mmCIF file of C-alpha atoms and ligand atoms in Angstrom:
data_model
loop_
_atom_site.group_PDB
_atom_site.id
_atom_site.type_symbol
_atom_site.label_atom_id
_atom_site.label_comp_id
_atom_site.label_asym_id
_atom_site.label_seq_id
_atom_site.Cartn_x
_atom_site.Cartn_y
_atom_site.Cartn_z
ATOM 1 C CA UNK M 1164 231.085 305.009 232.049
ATOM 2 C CA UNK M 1165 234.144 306.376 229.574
ATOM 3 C CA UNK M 1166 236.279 303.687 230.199
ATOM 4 C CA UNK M 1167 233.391 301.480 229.480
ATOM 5 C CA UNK M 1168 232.074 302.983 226.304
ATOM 6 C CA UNK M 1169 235.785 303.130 225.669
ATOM 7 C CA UNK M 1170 236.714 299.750 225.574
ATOM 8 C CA UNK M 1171 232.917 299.238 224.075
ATOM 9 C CA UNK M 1172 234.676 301.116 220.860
ATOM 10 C CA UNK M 1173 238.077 300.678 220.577
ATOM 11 C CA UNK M 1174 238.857 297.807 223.192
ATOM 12 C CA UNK M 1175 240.225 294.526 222.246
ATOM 13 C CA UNK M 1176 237.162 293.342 220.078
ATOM 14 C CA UNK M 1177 235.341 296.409 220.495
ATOM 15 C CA UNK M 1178 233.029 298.242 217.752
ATOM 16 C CA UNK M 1179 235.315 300.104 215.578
ATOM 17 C CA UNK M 1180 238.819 298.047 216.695
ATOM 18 C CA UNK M 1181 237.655 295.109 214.770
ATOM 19 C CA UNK M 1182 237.105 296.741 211.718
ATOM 20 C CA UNK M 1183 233.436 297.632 211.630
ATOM 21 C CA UNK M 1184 232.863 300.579 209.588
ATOM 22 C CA UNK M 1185 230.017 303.083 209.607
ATOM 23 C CA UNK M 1186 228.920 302.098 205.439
ATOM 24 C CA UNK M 1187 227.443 298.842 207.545
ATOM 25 C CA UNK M 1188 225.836 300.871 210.009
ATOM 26 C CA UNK M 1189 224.741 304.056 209.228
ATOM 27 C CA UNK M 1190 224.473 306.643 206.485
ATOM 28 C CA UNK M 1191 227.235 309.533 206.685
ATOM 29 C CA UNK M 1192 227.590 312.465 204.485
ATOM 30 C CA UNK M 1193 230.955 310.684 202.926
ATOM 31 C CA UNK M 1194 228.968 307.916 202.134
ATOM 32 C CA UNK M 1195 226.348 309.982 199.907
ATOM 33 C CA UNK M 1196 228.559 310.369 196.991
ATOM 34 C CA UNK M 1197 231.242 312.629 195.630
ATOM 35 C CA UNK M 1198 229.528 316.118 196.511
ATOM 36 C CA UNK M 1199 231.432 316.364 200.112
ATOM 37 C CA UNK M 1200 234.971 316.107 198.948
ATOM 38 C CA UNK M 1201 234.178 317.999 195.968
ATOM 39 C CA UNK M 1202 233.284 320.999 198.248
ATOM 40 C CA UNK M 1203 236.452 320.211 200.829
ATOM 41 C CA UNK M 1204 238.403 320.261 197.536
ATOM 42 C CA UNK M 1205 236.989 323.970 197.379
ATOM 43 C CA UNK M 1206 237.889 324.659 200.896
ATOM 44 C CA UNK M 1207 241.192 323.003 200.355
ATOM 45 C CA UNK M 1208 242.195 325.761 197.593
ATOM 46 C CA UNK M 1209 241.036 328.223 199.419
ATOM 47 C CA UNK M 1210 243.569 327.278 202.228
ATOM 48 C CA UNK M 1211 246.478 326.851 199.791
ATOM 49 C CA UNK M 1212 246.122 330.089 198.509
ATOM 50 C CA UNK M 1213 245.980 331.850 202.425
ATOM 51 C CA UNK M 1214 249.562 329.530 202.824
ATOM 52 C CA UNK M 1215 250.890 330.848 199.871
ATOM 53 C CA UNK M 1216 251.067 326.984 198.117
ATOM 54 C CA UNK M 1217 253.454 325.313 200.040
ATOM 55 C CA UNK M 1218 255.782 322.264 198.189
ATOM 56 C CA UNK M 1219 253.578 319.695 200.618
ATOM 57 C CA UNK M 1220 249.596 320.644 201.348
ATOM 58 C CA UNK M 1221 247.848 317.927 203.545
ATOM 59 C CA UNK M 1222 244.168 316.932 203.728
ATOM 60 C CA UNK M 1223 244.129 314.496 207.007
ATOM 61 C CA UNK M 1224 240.476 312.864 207.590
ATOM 62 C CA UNK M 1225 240.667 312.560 211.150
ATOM 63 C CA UNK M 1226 238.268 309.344 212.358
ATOM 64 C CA UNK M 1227 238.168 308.159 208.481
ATOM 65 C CA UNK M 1228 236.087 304.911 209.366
ATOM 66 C CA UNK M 1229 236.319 303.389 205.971
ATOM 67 C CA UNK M 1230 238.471 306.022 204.272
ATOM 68 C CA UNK M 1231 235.668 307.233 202.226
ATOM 69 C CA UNK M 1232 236.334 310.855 202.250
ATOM 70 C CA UNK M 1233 239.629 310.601 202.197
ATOM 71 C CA UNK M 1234 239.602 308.318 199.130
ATOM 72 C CA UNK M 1235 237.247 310.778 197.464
ATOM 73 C CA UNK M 1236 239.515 313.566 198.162
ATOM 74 C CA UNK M 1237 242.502 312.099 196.687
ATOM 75 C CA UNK M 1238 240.594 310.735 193.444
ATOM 76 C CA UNK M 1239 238.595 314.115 192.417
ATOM 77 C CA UNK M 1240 241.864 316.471 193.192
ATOM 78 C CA UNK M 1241 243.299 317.908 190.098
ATOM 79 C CA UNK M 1242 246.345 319.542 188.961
ATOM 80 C CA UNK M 1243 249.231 321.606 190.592
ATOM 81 C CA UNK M 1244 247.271 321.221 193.985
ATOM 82 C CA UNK M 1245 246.609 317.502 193.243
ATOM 83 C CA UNK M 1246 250.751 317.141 192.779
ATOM 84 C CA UNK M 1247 251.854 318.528 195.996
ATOM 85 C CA UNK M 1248 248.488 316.836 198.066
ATOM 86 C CA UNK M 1249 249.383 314.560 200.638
ATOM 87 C CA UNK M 1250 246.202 312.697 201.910
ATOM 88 C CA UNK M 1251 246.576 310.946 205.636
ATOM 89 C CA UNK M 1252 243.562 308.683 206.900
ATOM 90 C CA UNK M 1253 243.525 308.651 210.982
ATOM 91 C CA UNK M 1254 241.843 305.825 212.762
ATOM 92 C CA UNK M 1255 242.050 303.766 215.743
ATOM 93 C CA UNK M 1256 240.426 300.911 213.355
ATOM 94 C CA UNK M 1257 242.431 298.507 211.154
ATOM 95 C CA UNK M 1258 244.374 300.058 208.435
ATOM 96 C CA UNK M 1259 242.827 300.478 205.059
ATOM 97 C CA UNK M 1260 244.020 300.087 201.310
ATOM 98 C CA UNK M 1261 242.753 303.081 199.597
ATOM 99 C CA UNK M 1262 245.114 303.997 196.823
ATOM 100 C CA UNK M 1263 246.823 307.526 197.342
ATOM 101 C CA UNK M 1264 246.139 307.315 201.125
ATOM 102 C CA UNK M 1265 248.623 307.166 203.822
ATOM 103 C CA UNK M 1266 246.763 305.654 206.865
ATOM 104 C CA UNK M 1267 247.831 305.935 210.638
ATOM 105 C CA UNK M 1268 246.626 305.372 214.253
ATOM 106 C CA UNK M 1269 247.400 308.954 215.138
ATOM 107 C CA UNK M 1270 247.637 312.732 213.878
ATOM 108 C CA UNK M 1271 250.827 313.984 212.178
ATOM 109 C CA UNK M 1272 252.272 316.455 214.865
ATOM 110 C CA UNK M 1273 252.241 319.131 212.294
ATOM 111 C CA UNK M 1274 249.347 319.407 209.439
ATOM 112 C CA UNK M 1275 250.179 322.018 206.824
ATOM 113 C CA UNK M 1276 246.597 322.178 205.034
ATOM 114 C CA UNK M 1277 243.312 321.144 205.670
ATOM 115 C CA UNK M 1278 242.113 318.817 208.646
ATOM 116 C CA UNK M 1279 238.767 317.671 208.817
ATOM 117 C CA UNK M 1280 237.250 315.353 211.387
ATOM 118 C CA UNK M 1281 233.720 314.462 209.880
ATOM 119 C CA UNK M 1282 231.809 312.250 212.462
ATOM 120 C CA UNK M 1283 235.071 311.861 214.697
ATOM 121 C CA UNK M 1284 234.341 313.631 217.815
ATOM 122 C CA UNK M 1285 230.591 312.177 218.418
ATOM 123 C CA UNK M 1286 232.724 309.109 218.959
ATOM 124 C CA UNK M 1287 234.597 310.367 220.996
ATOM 125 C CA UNK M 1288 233.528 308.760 224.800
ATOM 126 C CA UNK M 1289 232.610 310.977 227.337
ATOM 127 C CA UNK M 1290 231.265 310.703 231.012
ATOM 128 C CA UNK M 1291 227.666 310.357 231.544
ATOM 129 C CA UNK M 1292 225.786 312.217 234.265
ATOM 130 C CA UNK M 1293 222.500 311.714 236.036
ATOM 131 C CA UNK M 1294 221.440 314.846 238.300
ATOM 132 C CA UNK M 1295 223.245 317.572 239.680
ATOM 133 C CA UNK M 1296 226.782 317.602 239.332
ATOM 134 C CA UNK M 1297 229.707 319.970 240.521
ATOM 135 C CA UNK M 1298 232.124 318.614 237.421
ATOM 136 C CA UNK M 1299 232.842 322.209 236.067
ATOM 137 C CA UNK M 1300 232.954 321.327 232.396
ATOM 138 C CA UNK M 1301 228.804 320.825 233.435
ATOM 139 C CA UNK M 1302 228.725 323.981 234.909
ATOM 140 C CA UNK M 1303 229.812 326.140 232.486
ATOM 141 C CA UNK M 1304 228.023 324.851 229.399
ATOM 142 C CA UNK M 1305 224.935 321.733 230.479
ATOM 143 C CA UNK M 1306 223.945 322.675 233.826
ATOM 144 C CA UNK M 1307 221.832 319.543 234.971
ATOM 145 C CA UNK M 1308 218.665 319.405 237.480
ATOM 146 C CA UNK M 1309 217.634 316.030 239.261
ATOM 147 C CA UNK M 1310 216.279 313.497 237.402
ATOM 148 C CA UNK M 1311 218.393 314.996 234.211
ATOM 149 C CA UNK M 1312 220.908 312.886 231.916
ATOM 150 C CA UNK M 1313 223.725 314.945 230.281
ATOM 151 C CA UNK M 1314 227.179 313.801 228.469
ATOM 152 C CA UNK M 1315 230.031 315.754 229.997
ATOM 153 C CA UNK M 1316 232.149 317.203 226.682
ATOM 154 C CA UNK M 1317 235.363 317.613 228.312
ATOM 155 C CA UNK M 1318 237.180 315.099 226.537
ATOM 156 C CA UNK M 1319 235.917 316.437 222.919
ATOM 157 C CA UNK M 1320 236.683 319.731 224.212
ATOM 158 C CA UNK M 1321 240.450 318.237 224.385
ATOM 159 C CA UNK M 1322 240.623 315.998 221.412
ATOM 160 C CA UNK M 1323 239.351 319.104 219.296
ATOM 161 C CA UNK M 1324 241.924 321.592 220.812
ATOM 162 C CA UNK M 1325 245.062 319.376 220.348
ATOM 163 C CA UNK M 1326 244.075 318.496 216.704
ATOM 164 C CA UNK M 1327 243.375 321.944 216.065
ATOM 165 C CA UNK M 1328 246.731 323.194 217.718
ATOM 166 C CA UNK M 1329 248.533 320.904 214.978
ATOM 167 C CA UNK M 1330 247.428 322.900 212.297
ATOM 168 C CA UNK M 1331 248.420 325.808 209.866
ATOM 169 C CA UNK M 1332 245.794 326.492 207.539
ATOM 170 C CA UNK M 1333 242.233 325.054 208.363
ATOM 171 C CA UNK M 1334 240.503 322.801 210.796
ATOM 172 C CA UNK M 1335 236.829 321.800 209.781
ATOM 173 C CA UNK M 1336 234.605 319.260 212.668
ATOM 174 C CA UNK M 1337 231.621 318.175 211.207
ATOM 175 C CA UNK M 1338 229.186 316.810 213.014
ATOM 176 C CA UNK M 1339 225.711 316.675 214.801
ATOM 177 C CA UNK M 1340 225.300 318.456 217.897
ATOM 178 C CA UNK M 1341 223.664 321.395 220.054
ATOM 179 C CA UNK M 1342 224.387 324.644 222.011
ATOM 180 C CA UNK M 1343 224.271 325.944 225.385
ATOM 181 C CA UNK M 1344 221.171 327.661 224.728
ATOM 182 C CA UNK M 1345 219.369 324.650 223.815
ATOM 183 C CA UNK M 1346 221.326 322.621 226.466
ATOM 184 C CA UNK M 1347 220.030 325.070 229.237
ATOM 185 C CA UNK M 1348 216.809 325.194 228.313
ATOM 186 C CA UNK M 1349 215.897 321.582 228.805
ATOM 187 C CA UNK M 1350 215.621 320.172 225.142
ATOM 188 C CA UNK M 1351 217.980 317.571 225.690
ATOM 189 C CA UNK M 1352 216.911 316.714 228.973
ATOM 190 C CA UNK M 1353 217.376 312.884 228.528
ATOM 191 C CA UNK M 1354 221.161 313.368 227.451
ATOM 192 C CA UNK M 1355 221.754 311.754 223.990
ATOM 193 C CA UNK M 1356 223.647 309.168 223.925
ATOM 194 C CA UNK M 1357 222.558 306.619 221.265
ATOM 195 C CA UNK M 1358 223.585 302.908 220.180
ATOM 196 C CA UNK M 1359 223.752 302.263 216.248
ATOM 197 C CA UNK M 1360 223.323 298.783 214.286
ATOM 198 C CA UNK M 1361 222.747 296.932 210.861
ATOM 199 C CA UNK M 1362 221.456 300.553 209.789
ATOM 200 C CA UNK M 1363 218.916 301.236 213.204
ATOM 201 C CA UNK M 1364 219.110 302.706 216.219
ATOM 202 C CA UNK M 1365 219.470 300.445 219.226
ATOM 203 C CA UNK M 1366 219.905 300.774 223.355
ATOM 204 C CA UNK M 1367 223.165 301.811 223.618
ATOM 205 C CA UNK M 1368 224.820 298.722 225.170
ATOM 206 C CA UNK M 1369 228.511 299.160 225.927
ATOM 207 C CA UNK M 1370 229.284 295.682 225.024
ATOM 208 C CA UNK M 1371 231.150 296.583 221.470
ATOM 209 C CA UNK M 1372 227.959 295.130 219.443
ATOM 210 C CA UNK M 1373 227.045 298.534 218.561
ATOM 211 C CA UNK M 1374 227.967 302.052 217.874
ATOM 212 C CA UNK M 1375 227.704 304.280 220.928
ATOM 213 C CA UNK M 1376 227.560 308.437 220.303
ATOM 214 C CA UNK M 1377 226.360 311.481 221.733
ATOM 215 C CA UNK M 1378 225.978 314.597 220.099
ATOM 216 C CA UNK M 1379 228.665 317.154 220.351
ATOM 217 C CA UNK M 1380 228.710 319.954 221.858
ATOM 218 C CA UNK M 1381 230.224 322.336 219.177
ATOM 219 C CA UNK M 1382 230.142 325.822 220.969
ATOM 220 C CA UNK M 1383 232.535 324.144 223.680
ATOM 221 C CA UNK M 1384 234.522 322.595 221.035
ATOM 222 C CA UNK M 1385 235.314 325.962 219.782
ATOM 223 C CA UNK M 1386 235.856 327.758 222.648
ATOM 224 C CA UNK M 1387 238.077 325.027 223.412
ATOM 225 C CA UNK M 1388 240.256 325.491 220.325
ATOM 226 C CA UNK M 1389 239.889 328.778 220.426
ATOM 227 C CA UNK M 1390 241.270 331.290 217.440
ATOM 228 C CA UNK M 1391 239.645 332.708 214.392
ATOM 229 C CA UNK M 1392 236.356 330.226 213.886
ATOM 230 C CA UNK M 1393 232.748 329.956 212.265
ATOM 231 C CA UNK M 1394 230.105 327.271 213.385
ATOM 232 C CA UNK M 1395 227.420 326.797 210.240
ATOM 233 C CA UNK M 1396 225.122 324.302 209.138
ATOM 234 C CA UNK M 1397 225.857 322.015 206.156
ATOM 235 C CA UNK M 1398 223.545 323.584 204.655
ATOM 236 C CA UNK M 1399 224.641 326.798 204.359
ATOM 237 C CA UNK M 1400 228.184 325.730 204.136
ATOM 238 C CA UNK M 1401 227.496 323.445 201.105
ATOM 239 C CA UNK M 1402 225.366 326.299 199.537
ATOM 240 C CA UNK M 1403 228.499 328.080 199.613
ATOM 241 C CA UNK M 1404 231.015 325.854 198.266
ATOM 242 C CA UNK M 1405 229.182 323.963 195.918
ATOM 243 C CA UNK M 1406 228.248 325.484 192.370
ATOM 244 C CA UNK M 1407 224.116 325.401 191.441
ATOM 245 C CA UNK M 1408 223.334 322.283 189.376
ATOM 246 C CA UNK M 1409 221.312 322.967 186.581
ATOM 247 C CA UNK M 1410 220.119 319.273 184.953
ATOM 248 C CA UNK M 1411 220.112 320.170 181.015
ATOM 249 C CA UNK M 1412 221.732 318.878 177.504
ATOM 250 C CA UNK M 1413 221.314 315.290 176.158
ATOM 251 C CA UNK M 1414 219.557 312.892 177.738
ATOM 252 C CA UNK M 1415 222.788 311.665 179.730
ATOM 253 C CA UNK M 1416 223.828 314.470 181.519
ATOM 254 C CA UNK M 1417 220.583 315.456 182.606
ATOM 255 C CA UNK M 1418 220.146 311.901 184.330
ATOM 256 C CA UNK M 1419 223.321 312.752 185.882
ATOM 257 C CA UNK M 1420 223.143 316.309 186.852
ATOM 258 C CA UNK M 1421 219.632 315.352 188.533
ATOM 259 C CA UNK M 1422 221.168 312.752 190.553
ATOM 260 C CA UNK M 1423 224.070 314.975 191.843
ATOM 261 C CA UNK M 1424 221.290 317.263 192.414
ATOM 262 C CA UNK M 1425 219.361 314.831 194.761
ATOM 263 C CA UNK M 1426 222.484 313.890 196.508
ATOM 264 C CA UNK M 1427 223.123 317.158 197.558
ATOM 265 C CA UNK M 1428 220.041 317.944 198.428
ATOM 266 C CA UNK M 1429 220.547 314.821 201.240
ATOM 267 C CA UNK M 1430 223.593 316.672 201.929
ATOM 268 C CA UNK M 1431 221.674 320.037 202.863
ATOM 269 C CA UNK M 1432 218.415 318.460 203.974
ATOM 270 C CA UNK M 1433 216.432 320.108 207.061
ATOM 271 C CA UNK M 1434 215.765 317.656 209.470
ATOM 272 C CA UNK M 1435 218.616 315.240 207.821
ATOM 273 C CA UNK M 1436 222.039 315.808 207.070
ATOM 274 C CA UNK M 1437 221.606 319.657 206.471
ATOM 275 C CA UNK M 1438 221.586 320.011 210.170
ATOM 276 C CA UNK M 1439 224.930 319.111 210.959
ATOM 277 C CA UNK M 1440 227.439 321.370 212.447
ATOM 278 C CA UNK M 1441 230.677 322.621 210.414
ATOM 279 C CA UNK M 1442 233.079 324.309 213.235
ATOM 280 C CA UNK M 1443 235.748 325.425 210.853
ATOM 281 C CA UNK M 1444 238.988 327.406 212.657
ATOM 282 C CA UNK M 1445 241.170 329.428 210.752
ATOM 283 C CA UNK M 1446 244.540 328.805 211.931
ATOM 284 C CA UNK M 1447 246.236 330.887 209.211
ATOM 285 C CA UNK M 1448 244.709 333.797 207.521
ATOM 286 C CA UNK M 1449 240.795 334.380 208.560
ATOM 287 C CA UNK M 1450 237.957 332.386 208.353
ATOM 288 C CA UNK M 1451 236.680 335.223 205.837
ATOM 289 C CA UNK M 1452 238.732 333.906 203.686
ATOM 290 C CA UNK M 1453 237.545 330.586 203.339
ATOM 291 C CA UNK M 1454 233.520 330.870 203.708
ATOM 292 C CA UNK M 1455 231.844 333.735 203.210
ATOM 293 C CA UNK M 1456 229.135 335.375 205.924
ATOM 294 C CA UNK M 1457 226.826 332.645 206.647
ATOM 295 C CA UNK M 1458 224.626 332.352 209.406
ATOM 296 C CA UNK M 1459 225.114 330.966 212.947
ATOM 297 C CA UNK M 1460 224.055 327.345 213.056
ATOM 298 C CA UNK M 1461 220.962 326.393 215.001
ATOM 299 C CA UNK M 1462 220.685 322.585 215.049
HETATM 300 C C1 LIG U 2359 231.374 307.671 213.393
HETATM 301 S S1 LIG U 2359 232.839 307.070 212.652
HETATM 302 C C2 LIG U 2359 233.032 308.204 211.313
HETATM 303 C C3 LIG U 2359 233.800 307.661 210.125
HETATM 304 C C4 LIG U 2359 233.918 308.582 208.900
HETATM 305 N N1 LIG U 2359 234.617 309.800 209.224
HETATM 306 C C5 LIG U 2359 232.566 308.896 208.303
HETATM 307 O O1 LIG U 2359 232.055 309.990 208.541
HETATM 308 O O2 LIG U 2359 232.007 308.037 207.579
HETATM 309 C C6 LIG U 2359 234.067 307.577 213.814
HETATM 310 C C7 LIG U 2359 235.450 307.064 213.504
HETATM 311 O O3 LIG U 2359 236.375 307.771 214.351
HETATM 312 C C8 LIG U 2359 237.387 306.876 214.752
HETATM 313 N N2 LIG U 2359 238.046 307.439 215.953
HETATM 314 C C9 LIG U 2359 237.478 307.800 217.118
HETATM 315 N N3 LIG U 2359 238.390 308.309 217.968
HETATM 316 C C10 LIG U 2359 239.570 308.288 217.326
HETATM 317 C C11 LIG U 2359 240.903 308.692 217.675
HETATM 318 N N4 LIG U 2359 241.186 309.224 218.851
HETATM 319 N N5 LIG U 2359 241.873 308.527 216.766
HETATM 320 C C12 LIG U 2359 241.608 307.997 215.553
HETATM 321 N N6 LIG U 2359 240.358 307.589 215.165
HETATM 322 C C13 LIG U 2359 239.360 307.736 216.036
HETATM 323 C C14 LIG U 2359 236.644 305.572 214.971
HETATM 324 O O4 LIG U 2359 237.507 304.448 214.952
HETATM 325 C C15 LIG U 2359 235.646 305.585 213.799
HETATM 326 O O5 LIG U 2359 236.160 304.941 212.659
#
């Protein structure tokens, strides 16, 4: 089942090799407007002050589908931090033209800065289990009963812990997902893996005409990477690196302080984008020193 939702993604002709990006497909937080990379900007100060600001700081977008984020990123920085900002785009998919954006197939060994894998690891393929199983990755964090579908993280679990290894200064996965608790007690009983198209969901069909994900299992992700770390919702997370809009003065820019407004409240909506998972590992300095105390996420 890996191999085959494998090759269903990034196979000769599959999903994402040929160039398909999520903007056709499906809404992401990137996609919104400017408010996410505004707020990673904020992060991304906050982690060149802990490294003391170094000559070269990177921000590498880690699964950048269309280079969104990444684009954003480079565009809205400013300044001395803008001069020494190297942004890198990583994805198996054909390379992109985004002005200001290096693009490659695979990580930089060493990331000085800020990495942040928004949406990555949900594509990431897994094996698929139906019914007991002895696979130990199961048994420590989805134990399954007959007639029960689960997604086996290991190979998240891996691809999270090797990025994060590469890093001094911050590692940030954001994405949608659940916890052992959740896992445990039955609510994703079904598994949930799930096939995206033209903007709906479909049967997940491992042919490469649609986008095949799970949800992530964060808490393994993290114990995984290990280190200093904080898992919070978008919500809060946004809340705390985002200043209050308040629409007022001429007509103008209170049309355009309300829109920024709605946008990010689709970025912290319950029920919507608000719900996703930020796993964010400190791999200088502490996590302290990037968010403040938020609380734990419950998806
Ligand atoms: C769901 S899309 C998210 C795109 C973008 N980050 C966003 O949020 O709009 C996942 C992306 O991760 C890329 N990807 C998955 N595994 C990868 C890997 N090991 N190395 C590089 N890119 C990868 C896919 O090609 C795809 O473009």
């Amino acid at each position: 089942m890996e191999s085959r939702w494998r090759e269903a993604l990034y196979g000769p002709g599959g999903f994402f090799a040929r160039g398909e990006v999520p903007a056709r497909h499906f809404r992401t937080s990137p996609l919104v407007g400017p408010e996410l990379a505004e707020a990673l900007l904020v992060l991304l100060a906050r982690v060149d002050a802990v490294l003391d600001r170094p000559a070269a700081l990177d921000f590498v977008d880690m699964g950048a589908g269309g280079g969104e984020l990444a684009g954003a990123v480079r565009e809205l920085a400013e300044g001395d931090l803008a001069r020494r900002l190297r942004v890198t785009a990583v994805d198996l998919g054909p390379t992109r033209s985004v002005p200001g954006v290096e693009w490659r197939r695979e990580l930089p060994r060493a990331v000085t800065g800020l990495l942040v894998g928004h949406e990555w690891l949900d594509a990431v393929p897994c094996p698929v289990v139906e019914g007991p199983s002895d696979d130990p990755w199961l048994r420590d964090w989805w134990p399954v009963a007959a007639g029960e579908r689960a997604e086996v993280g290991a190979p998240r679990d891996a691809a999270w812990a090797d990025a994060v290894a590469r890093v001094r200064g911050a590692a940030l996965a954001v994405d949608y997902g659940h916890l052992r608790a959740d896992r445990v007690a039955g609510r994703y009983r079904a598994g949930t893996l799930a096939g995206y198209r033209d903007g709906r969901r479909v049967e997940p069909v491992l042919d490469g005409s649609c986008d095949v994900t799970a949800h992530v299992a964060l808490d393994a992700c993290a114990a995984a990477a290990g280190g200093e770390h904080v898992l919070v919702s978008q919500r809060d997370a946004l809340g705390a690196l985002l200043p209050e809009v308040v629409p007022g003065g001429d007509p103008l820019a209170w049309l355009e302080a309300t829109a920024r407004a709605g946008r990010i409240a689709e970025l912290r909506a319950v029920g919507g984008l608000g719900d996703f998972g930020w796993l964010l590992h400190a791999t200088a300095g502490r996590a302290a020193d990037l968010l403040p105390d938020l609380p734990e996420w419950r998806p």
